[in-house]
Coordinates of C-alpha atoms and ligand atoms in Angstrom, one line a residue:
M1 CA -91.7 109.4 -41.0
Y2 CA -93.2 109.6 -45.0
Q3 CA -91.5 107.6 -47.7
R4 CA -89.7 110.0 -49.7
R5 CA -89.0 108.1 -52.6
T6 CA -90.9 105.5 -54.9
R7 CA -89.1 104.3 -57.8
G8 CA -86.3 106.6 -58.1
L9 CA -88.8 109.8 -57.5
I10 CA -90.2 111.8 -54.6
D11 CA -93.2 109.9 -53.8
P12 CA -96.4 112.0 -54.5
T13 CA -97.8 110.9 -50.9
F14 CA -94.6 112.6 -49.2
I15 CA -95.2 115.6 -51.0
V16 CA -98.7 115.5 -49.7
G17 CA -97.4 114.9 -46.3
V18 CA -95.2 117.2 -46.0
N19 CA -97.9 119.7 -46.8
S20 CA -99.8 118.5 -44.5
F21 CA -96.9 119.2 -41.8
V22 CA -96.3 122.7 -42.5
E23 CA -99.9 123.0 -42.3
F24 CA -99.9 121.5 -38.9
A25 CA -97.3 123.5 -38.1
K26 CA -98.9 126.9 -39.3
A27 CA -101.6 125.9 -36.7
H28 CA -99.6 126.3 -33.9
P29 CA -98.6 129.9 -33.5
N30 CA -96.8 129.8 -30.1
C31 CA -93.9 127.3 -31.9
L32 CA -93.5 129.8 -35.0
D33 CA -91.5 133.0 -34.9
G34 CA -93.5 135.3 -37.2
H35 CA -94.5 133.3 -40.0
L36 CA -91.1 131.4 -39.7
M37 CA -90.5 128.0 -37.8
R38 CA -88.4 125.6 -37.5
C39 CA -87.1 123.3 -40.2
P40 CA -87.0 119.6 -39.5
C41 CA -85.0 118.3 -42.5
N42 CA -82.1 116.4 -42.1
H43 CA -79.5 119.0 -43.0
K44 CA -76.8 119.0 -40.3
K45 CA -77.1 122.7 -40.0
C46 CA -80.8 122.7 -39.5
Q47 CA -82.8 119.0 -37.6
N48 CA -85.3 121.4 -36.0
R49 CA -82.7 124.3 -35.0
N50 CA -83.2 126.7 -37.9
F51 CA -86.1 129.3 -38.5
L52 CA -87.0 129.6 -41.7
D53 CA -90.2 130.4 -43.7
E54 CA -92.2 127.7 -45.9
D55 CA -91.1 127.6 -49.1
T56 CA -87.7 127.2 -47.6
I57 CA -88.5 124.7 -45.0
K58 CA -90.9 122.5 -48.1
A59 CA -87.5 122.7 -50.3
H60 CA -85.0 121.5 -47.7
I61 CA -87.5 118.2 -47.0
A62 CA -87.6 117.4 -50.5
K63 CA -83.9 117.4 -50.5
Y64 CA -82.8 116.3 -47.2
G65 CA -85.8 114.2 -46.0
F66 CA -86.9 114.6 -42.4
V67 CA -84.7 114.3 -39.6
E68 CA -84.5 110.8 -38.2
N69 CA -87.5 109.8 -35.6
Y70 CA -88.7 112.8 -35.9
E71 CA -92.1 110.9 -35.5
T72 CA -94.4 113.6 -32.6
W73 CA -93.6 116.6 -34.0
I74 CA -92.8 118.2 -30.8
H75 CA -91.1 121.6 -32.2
H76 CA -94.2 122.2 -33.8
G77 CA -96.7 122.3 -31.5
E78 CA -97.7 118.6 -31.3
S79 CA -98.1 117.1 -27.6
D80 CA -96.3 113.9 -26.7
D81 CA -99.3 111.8 -26.5
G82 CA -100.4 112.8 -30.3
D83 CA -102.9 115.4 -31.2
I84 CA -106.3 115.0 -32.5
F85 CA -105.8 117.8 -35.2
R86 CA -102.8 115.8 -36.7
E87 CA -105.0 112.7 -37.7
H88 CA -107.6 115.2 -38.7
V89 CA -104.9 117.0 -41.3
V90 CA -102.8 114.5 -42.3
G91 CA -106.1 112.1 -42.9
E92 CA -107.6 114.4 -44.8
V93 CA -105.0 115.5 -47.3
F94 CA -104.2 111.6 -48.0
E95 CA -107.7 111.4 -48.8
Q96 CA -107.7 113.7 -51.7
Y97 CA -104.7 112.0 -53.1
V98 CA -106.1 108.6 -53.6
G99 CA -106.7 107.8 -57.1
D100 CA -103.9 109.2 -58.4
E101 CA -101.7 106.7 -58.1
N102 CA -101.1 104.9 -61.1
I103 CA -99.7 108.2 -63.1
S104 CA -96.2 108.1 -62.6
A105 CA -94.5 111.5 -62.5
F106 CA -92.7 110.7 -65.7
E107 CA -95.6 110.9 -67.8
T108 CA -96.9 114.0 -66.7
M109 CA -93.5 115.7 -67.1
I110 CA -93.6 114.1 -70.7
H111 CA -97.6 115.2 -71.4
D112 CA -96.3 118.9 -70.1
A113 CA -93.6 118.6 -72.6
A114 CA -95.9 118.0 -75.2
G115 CA -98.5 119.9 -74.4
P116 CA -102.4 119.8 -74.6
S117 CA -102.7 119.0 -77.8
F118 CA -100.8 115.5 -77.9
Q119 CA -103.1 112.5 -77.7
P120 CA -101.0 109.7 -76.7
H121 CA -103.4 107.1 -77.7
D122 CA -104.1 107.5 -81.3
I123 CA -100.6 107.1 -82.2
Q124 CA -100.1 108.7 -85.7
D125 CA -99.0 106.7 -88.8
N126 CA -96.3 109.1 -89.9
P127 CA -95.6 111.1 -86.9
T128 CA -93.2 114.4 -87.2
P129 CA -90.3 114.3 -85.6
A130 CA -91.1 116.2 -82.3
V131 CA -94.0 114.0 -81.9
Q132 CA -91.8 110.7 -82.4
H133 CA -89.3 112.0 -79.8
I134 CA -92.4 112.2 -77.4
Y135 CA -93.7 108.4 -78.3
D136 CA -89.9 107.2 -77.5
M137 CA -89.8 108.6 -74.2
L138 CA -93.3 107.2 -73.2
R139 CA -91.9 104.1 -74.7
A140 CA -89.2 104.6 -72.1
E141 CA -91.3 105.0 -69.3
Q142 CA -93.1 102.1 -70.2
Q143 CA -89.6 99.8 -70.4
E144 CA -88.4 98.8 -67.2
L145 CA -85.1 98.8 -66.7
W146 CA -84.3 94.9 -66.7
P147 CA -87.6 92.7 -66.8
N148 CA -89.6 92.1 -63.8
N149 CA -86.7 94.3 -61.4
P150 CA -88.5 94.3 -58.1
N151 CA -89.2 98.0 -58.0
R152 CA -90.4 98.7 -61.5
I153 CA -88.0 101.1 -62.0
S154 CA -88.2 102.2 -65.6
K155 CA -85.6 103.8 -67.9
L156 CA -86.7 106.8 -68.3
S157 CA -86.7 107.4 -64.5
V158 CA -83.1 106.4 -64.2
V159 CA -82.1 108.7 -67.1
A160 CA -83.8 111.5 -65.7
R161 CA -82.0 110.7 -62.3
L162 CA -78.8 110.5 -63.9
M163 CA -79.5 114.0 -65.7
N164 CA -80.6 115.4 -62.7
L165 CA -77.2 114.6 -60.6
K166 CA -75.2 115.7 -63.9
A167 CA -76.4 119.1 -63.6
E168 CA -76.3 119.2 -60.0
H169 CA -72.9 117.8 -59.5
H170 CA -71.1 119.1 -62.6
F171 CA -70.5 115.8 -63.9
S172 CA -68.3 115.7 -66.8
E173 CA -69.7 114.1 -70.0
R174 CA -66.5 111.3 -69.5
L175 CA -67.6 110.6 -66.3
Y176 CA -71.6 110.1 -67.1
D177 CA -70.1 108.1 -69.7
D178 CA -68.2 105.9 -67.0
F179 CA -70.6 106.2 -64.8
C180 CA -73.3 104.3 -67.3
E181 CA -70.9 101.8 -68.0
L182 CA -70.2 100.8 -64.7
M183 CA -74.2 100.5 -63.5
K184 CA -74.4 98.3 -67.2
E185 CA -71.7 96.0 -65.5
C186 CA -73.7 95.7 -62.4
L187 CA -77.3 95.2 -63.4
P188 CA -78.4 92.1 -64.6
S189 CA -77.0 91.6 -68.0
N190 CA -80.4 92.0 -69.8
N191 CA -80.6 95.7 -68.4
V192 CA -81.2 98.5 -71.1
I193 CA -79.8 101.4 -69.5
V194 CA -78.6 104.0 -71.6
D195 CA -74.4 103.6 -72.9
G196 CA -73.8 107.2 -72.0
F197 CA -74.4 111.1 -72.4
Y198 CA -75.1 110.9 -76.2
E199 CA -77.8 108.3 -76.2
T200 CA -79.4 110.3 -73.1
K201 CA -79.6 113.4 -75.6
Q202 CA -81.2 111.5 -78.3
L203 CA -83.9 110.2 -75.8
V204 CA -84.6 113.8 -73.7
R205 CA -84.5 115.7 -76.7
G206 CA -88.2 116.3 -76.9
L207 CA -88.2 117.9 -73.8
G208 CA -85.7 120.2 -75.0
L209 CA -86.5 124.1 -76.3
P210 CA -85.8 125.4 -79.5
V211 CA -82.4 127.3 -80.1
E212 CA -81.5 129.0 -83.8
Q213 CA -78.0 129.4 -85.1
I214 CA -77.8 132.5 -87.2
D215 CA -75.0 133.8 -89.1
C216 CA -73.1 137.0 -89.0
C217 CA -70.6 139.0 -90.5
K218 CA -67.2 138.8 -88.9
R219 CA -67.3 142.2 -88.5
S220 CA -70.8 142.2 -86.8
C221 CA -72.1 144.8 -89.4
M222 CA -75.2 142.3 -90.0
L223 CA -76.5 139.7 -89.3
Y224 CA -77.9 136.8 -92.4
W225 CA -81.3 136.6 -90.9
G226 CA -85.0 137.2 -92.6
E227 CA -84.8 138.9 -95.9
D228 CA -81.0 138.2 -95.8
S229 CA -80.9 134.9 -94.8
E230 CA -79.9 133.6 -98.4
L231 CA -76.8 136.6 -99.0
I232 CA -73.4 135.5 -99.2
S233 CA -71.6 138.2 -98.6
C234 CA -72.0 141.5 -96.2
K235 CA -74.1 144.3 -97.7
L236 CA -72.4 146.4 -95.7
C237 CA -68.4 145.6 -95.5
G238 CA -68.6 143.0 -98.2
H239 CA -67.0 140.7 -95.8
D240 CA -67.6 136.9 -96.9
R241 CA -70.1 134.9 -94.8
Y242 CA -68.2 131.2 -95.3
K243 CA -64.8 130.8 -94.7
R244 CA -62.7 129.7 -98.2
G245 CA -64.3 126.2 -98.3
R246 CA -61.9 123.3 -98.7
T247 CA -63.7 121.0 -101.0
D248 CA -63.2 117.5 -98.8
S249 CA -63.8 114.3 -99.9
G250 CA -64.2 115.3 -104.2
S251 CA -67.3 117.0 -104.3
R252 CA -69.0 118.0 -101.5
K253 CA -68.0 121.9 -100.0
T254 CA -68.6 122.4 -96.4
M255 CA -69.8 126.1 -95.4
V256 CA -68.3 127.4 -92.4
P257 CA -69.4 130.7 -91.4
H258 CA -66.8 133.5 -90.1
K259 CA -69.2 133.9 -87.5
K260 CA -72.2 132.9 -85.7
M261 CA -74.8 133.8 -83.0
F262 CA -77.2 131.5 -80.4
Y263 CA -80.9 132.7 -80.4
F264 CA -83.4 131.1 -77.9
P265 CA -86.4 132.1 -78.9
L266 CA -88.8 133.6 -76.0
T267 CA -91.9 132.4 -76.5
P268 CA -92.0 128.7 -76.4
R269 CA -90.1 129.4 -72.9
L270 CA -92.9 132.0 -71.9
Q271 CA -95.2 129.1 -73.0
R272 CA -93.6 126.2 -71.2
L273 CA -94.3 128.7 -67.8
Y274 CA -98.0 128.0 -68.6
G275 CA -97.9 124.8 -69.6
S276 CA -96.5 123.3 -65.9
N277 CA -98.5 123.3 -63.1
A278 CA -95.5 124.0 -60.9
T279 CA -95.1 127.4 -62.2
A280 CA -98.2 128.3 -63.9
K281 CA -99.9 129.5 -60.6
H282 CA -96.9 131.8 -59.9
M283 CA -97.2 133.6 -63.2
R284 CA -100.3 136.0 -61.3
W285 CA -98.1 136.7 -58.1
H286 CA -97.7 140.1 -59.0
F287 CA -101.6 140.8 -59.5
E288 CA -102.7 138.5 -56.9
H289 CA -100.5 139.6 -53.7
E290 CA -101.4 142.1 -51.3
M291 CA -98.4 144.6 -50.7
E292 CA -97.5 144.3 -47.1
K293 CA -98.8 147.5 -44.9
D294 CA -95.3 148.7 -44.1
G295 CA -94.6 150.4 -47.5
V296 CA -92.0 148.7 -48.2
M297 CA -91.7 147.3 -51.4
R298 CA -90.6 144.0 -52.1
H299 CA -91.4 143.0 -55.8
C300 CA -91.1 145.6 -58.8
S301 CA -94.8 145.1 -58.8
D302 CA -95.0 147.2 -55.9
S303 CA -93.6 150.1 -57.4
P304 CA -95.2 153.5 -59.2
A305 CA -93.6 152.7 -62.1
W306 CA -95.3 149.0 -62.4
K307 CA -98.9 151.0 -61.4
H308 CA -98.0 153.7 -63.8
F309 CA -97.6 150.9 -66.8
N310 CA -101.1 149.3 -65.8
N311 CA -102.9 152.9 -66.1
M312 CA -100.9 153.5 -69.4
Y313 CA -102.4 150.3 -71.0
P314 CA -105.6 149.0 -69.1
S315 CA -105.8 146.4 -72.0
F316 CA -102.7 145.0 -71.2
A317 CA -103.0 145.1 -67.5
S318 CA -106.4 143.6 -67.7
E319 CA -104.8 140.0 -68.3
C320 CA -102.8 139.6 -65.6
R321 CA -101.2 136.7 -67.2
N322 CA -99.5 138.7 -69.6
A323 CA -95.4 138.4 -69.4
R324 CA -93.8 141.5 -67.9
L325 CA -89.8 141.0 -68.8
G326 CA -86.9 142.8 -67.5
L327 CA -83.8 142.5 -70.0
C328 CA -80.2 142.6 -68.8
T329 CA -76.9 142.1 -70.5
D330 CA -73.0 142.6 -69.5
G331 CA -70.0 141.2 -71.5
F332 CA -67.9 138.4 -69.8
Q333 CA -64.4 136.8 -70.5
P334 CA -65.5 132.7 -71.0
F335 CA -61.5 131.6 -70.9
G336 CA -61.2 133.9 -68.0
Q337 CA -58.5 136.5 -67.8
S338 CA -55.3 135.2 -69.1
G339 CA -55.0 133.8 -72.5
Q340 CA -56.5 134.8 -75.2
Q341 CA -58.9 138.0 -75.0
Y342 CA -62.2 136.8 -75.5
S343 CA -65.5 138.9 -74.8
S344 CA -68.8 137.6 -74.9
W345 CA -72.2 138.8 -74.5
P346 CA -75.1 137.1 -73.1
V347 CA -78.3 138.6 -72.9
I348 CA -80.8 137.4 -70.4
V349 CA -85.0 138.0 -70.1
T350 CA -86.5 137.3 -66.9
P351 CA -90.2 137.1 -66.3
Y352 CA -90.8 139.7 -63.2
N353 CA -94.7 138.0 -63.1
L354 CA -93.4 135.4 -61.0
P355 CA -92.8 136.0 -56.8
P356 CA -89.4 137.7 -55.7
W357 CA -88.3 134.1 -54.6
M358 CA -88.8 132.7 -57.9
C359 CA -87.7 135.7 -60.7
M360 CA -84.5 136.1 -59.1
K361 CA -83.5 132.2 -59.3
D362 CA -81.7 131.2 -62.2
E363 CA -83.9 128.5 -64.0
Y364 CA -86.2 131.5 -64.5
M365 CA -83.6 133.7 -65.9
F366 CA -83.9 132.9 -69.3
L367 CA -81.2 133.2 -71.9
S368 CA -82.1 134.9 -75.0
I369 CA -79.0 135.5 -77.2
I370 CA -75.4 134.8 -76.9
V371 CA -73.3 137.4 -79.0
P372 CA -70.0 136.3 -79.6
G373 CA -66.8 137.1 -79.4
P374 CA -63.9 137.9 -79.4
S375 CA -64.2 141.6 -79.0
N376 CA -66.8 143.4 -77.6
P377 CA -69.9 144.0 -79.7
K378 CA -69.9 148.0 -78.6
D379 CA -72.3 149.9 -80.9
R380 CA -73.4 146.9 -82.9
L381 CA -75.1 145.4 -80.2
D382 CA -78.1 146.2 -81.7
V383 CA -77.5 144.5 -85.0
F384 CA -77.2 141.0 -82.7
L385 CA -81.0 142.0 -80.6
Q386 CA -82.6 142.2 -83.7
P387 CA -84.2 138.5 -83.4
L388 CA -85.1 139.1 -79.9
I389 CA -86.7 142.9 -80.6
A390 CA -88.6 141.3 -83.3
E391 CA -90.0 138.5 -81.2
L392 CA -90.9 140.8 -78.6
K393 CA -92.7 143.6 -81.0
D394 CA -95.0 140.7 -81.8
L395 CA -95.6 139.4 -78.6
W396 CA -96.7 143.3 -77.7
E397 CA -98.8 144.0 -81.0
I398 CA -100.6 140.7 -81.1
G399 CA -99.4 137.9 -78.6
V400 CA -99.3 134.1 -78.9
E401 CA -102.2 131.7 -78.1
T402 CA -101.2 129.6 -74.9
Y403 CA -102.3 127.0 -73.2
D404 CA -102.6 127.7 -69.5
V405 CA -102.9 124.6 -67.5
T406 CA -104.3 125.7 -64.3
S407 CA -107.5 126.8 -66.2
K408 CA -107.1 124.3 -68.7
Q409 CA -107.4 126.8 -71.3
N410 CA -106.0 128.9 -74.2
F411 CA -105.4 132.2 -73.8
R412 CA -103.8 135.0 -76.1
M413 CA -100.4 135.7 -74.4
R414 CA -98.8 139.2 -74.8
A415 CA -95.7 140.7 -73.3
A416 CA -94.0 143.5 -72.6
L417 CA -90.7 144.7 -71.9
M418 CA -90.9 146.8 -68.5
W419 CA -87.1 147.8 -68.3
I420 CA -83.3 146.9 -68.5
I421 CA -80.8 146.1 -66.1
S422 CA -77.2 146.7 -66.7
D423 CA -73.9 148.7 -65.9
F424 CA -73.6 151.7 -67.8
P425 CA -71.3 151.2 -70.4
A426 CA -73.4 148.5 -71.2
Y427 CA -76.8 150.5 -70.8
S428 CA -74.7 153.0 -73.4
M429 CA -74.5 150.0 -76.0
L430 CA -78.3 149.3 -75.4
S431 CA -79.3 152.6 -76.1
G432 CA -77.4 153.2 -78.8
W433 CA -75.9 156.8 -76.7
S434 CA -72.0 157.1 -76.2
I435 CA -71.7 157.6 -72.7
A436 CA -68.2 158.5 -73.0
G437 CA -66.7 162.6 -72.9
K438 CA -70.1 164.8 -73.1
L439 CA -73.9 164.7 -73.0
A440 CA -73.3 161.0 -71.3
C441 CA -76.7 160.8 -70.1
P442 CA -79.0 158.7 -72.6
Y443 CA -82.1 160.1 -71.0
C444 CA -81.1 163.5 -70.9
M445 CA -79.3 163.5 -74.2
D446 CA -78.4 166.9 -75.4
D447 CA -79.2 168.3 -72.1
S448 CA -77.4 166.4 -70.3
D449 CA -74.6 168.2 -67.7
G450 CA -71.8 167.4 -70.0
Ligands
ZN1 ZN1 -83.4 122.7 -43.4
ZN2 ZN1 -69.7 143.5 -92.9
ZN3 ZN1 -79.7 162.5 -67.3

């Protein structure tokens, strides 16, 4: 029906087409079931049989395309001899689109990642590494996969699709490397496709978000972080920070810590939600949606607790773009039940500003900390939470200048941790109140029924 991909990407006109299709279908209530409509995607389960909601349908069509030969939308209210409304809607939206044709989606992606202060046209003489990565990507976007290839496929577009395939189908790195090698052989000899996964990572590293590695005491007493970052032994138990260094090749000593944790700073992740058109407007959903009249809660923002919080902190609540976070943690065994016992504790933070169909998706659950094993951190979990707590305090008290792509302006984003989600044993670790034995409730404390 519409052309779905150009240069390996979903064509923007296709998205416009899909939107106009959905508008068309919504205008024909006799073909709807409540607010559900038949999904015209080409998945073998759908094909105009299944009734689904608007967003799922858009996602399906983007992924599978329209069912073949669905030229007249008979299942969505179009009569066989065409429909004036369709002409009208489709024509209008297509007109809005004309003009943006020359900006590729990959360029948009790079600009989203680089942020508003990045000016691609005034090339700096000595760019910082971060800026240099952006330039490298822009160059790869300009570079054709091989000179004068018929579809003007760029190097970056191929790399981005390869990464996408890797993520979606769980390619191993070896498969990825071999696949690149195969493509290299099949394409004209003057092609510039990447050699493998390493080169791919080098190319797209400008899109990545920061991660910190922090050394910690082997017995989990403390982190070598902040004021203590220079210490070489634990100030509580005295254990050495580094393994006995073996001197390799003469003078250079390798300093290998006994244990380290990973910390994924939250602020740049939240800022990126406002930096992309795909997510920025959804961050206001909690404020803009109206609770359904049946009184059923569909999102935490419908709850009395949320409204109570708004009343307690009116200045925080008055900026609806401030982030409201939930935190959850639980132990898991990365090596399975068999073999060596190893328990690792990921800590995950989720922004609840997003609508229910987004805030429960894994792409919006930000891994914040990985507490290393091999044993359960027990009452030492708070040691590992320190960097996150410090960052959350900053975000609550001061906030951070953030660029909002929808208003094209900066605002001061603050964040509040609204609640934690965990099972009861993890609750005791997070609250620091032992739940074993008497006085088990961390909320009632001494008044618990023992
Ligand atoms: Zn479908
Ligand atoms: Zn120690
Ligand atoms: Zn209680």
